[in-house]
Short mmCIF file of C-alpha atoms in Angstrom, two decimals:
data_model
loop_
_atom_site.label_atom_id
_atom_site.label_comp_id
_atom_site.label_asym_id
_atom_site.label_seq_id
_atom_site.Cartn_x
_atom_site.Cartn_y
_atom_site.Cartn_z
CA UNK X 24 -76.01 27.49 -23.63
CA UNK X 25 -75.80 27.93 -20.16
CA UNK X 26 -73.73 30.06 -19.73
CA UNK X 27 -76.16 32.29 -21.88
CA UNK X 28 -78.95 31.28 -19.21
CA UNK X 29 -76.90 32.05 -15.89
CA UNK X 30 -75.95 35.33 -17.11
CA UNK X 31 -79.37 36.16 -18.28
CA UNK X 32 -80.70 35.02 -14.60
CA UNK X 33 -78.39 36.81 -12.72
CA UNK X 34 -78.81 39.96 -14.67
CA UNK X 35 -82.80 39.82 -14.01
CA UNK X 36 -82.59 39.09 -10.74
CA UNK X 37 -80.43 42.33 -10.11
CA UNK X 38 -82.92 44.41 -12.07
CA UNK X 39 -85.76 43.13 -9.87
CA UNK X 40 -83.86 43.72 -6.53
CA UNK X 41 -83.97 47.33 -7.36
CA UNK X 42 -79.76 46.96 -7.21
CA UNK X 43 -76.96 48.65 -9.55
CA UNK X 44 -74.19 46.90 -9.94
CA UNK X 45 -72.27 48.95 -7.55
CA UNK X 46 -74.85 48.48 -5.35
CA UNK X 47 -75.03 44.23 -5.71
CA UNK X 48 -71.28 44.53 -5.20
CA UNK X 49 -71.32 46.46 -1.62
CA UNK X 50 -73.93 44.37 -0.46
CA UNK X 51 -71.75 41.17 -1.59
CA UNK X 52 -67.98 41.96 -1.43
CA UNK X 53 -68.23 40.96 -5.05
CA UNK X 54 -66.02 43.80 -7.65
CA UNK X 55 -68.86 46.01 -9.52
CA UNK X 56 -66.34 45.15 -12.47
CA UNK X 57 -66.62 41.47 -12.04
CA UNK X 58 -70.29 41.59 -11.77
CA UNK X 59 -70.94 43.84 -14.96
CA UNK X 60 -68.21 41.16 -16.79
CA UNK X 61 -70.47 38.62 -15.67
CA UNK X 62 -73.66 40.44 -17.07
CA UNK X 63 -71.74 40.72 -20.68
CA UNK X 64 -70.75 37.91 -21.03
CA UNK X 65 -67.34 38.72 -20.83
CA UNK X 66 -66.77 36.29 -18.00
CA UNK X 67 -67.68 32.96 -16.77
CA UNK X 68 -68.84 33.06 -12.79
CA UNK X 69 -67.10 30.64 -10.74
CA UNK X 70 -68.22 28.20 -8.81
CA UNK X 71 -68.19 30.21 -5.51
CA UNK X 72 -70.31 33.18 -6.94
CA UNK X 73 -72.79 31.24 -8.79
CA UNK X 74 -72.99 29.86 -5.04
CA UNK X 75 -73.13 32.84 -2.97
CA UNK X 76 -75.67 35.09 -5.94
CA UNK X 77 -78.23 32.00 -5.83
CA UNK X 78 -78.04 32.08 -2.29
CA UNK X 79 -78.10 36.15 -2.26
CA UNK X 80 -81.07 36.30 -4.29
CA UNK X 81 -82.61 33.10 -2.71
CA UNK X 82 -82.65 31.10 -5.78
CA UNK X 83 -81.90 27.43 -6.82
CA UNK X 84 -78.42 26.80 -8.84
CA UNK X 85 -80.75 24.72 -10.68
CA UNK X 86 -82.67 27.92 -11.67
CA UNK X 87 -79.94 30.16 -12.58
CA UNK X 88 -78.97 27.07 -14.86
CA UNK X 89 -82.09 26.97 -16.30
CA UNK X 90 -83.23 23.43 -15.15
CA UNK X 91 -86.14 24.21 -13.12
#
């Protein structure tokens, strides 16, 4: 379930922001691969970039989890 929801969150919040993925990953030092793994699912986000994307797009961790 959340995992569904974080995914879903980050995703938007990218679209909003105007960003590609390679763009999101330049202006993070995250891999463009790891964020478009993210986006499908095909990976779980650790701890440290659930961190560092809510703080990047100014968001709660309790949003991106769905609990606000």
């Amino acid at each position: 379930m959340f995992e569904e929801i974080i995914r879903t969150r980050l995703t938007e919040c990218r679209v909003k922001a105007g960003y590609s993925q390679q763009k999101l990953a330049d202006l993070t030092g995250l891999d463009d691969s790891l964020i478009a793994k993210i986006e499908l699912g095909l990976r779980k986000p650790d701890v440290n970039t659930i961190g560092l994307l809510a703080e990047f797009y100014d968001v709660s961790i309790d949003w991106l989890f769905g609990l606000k």
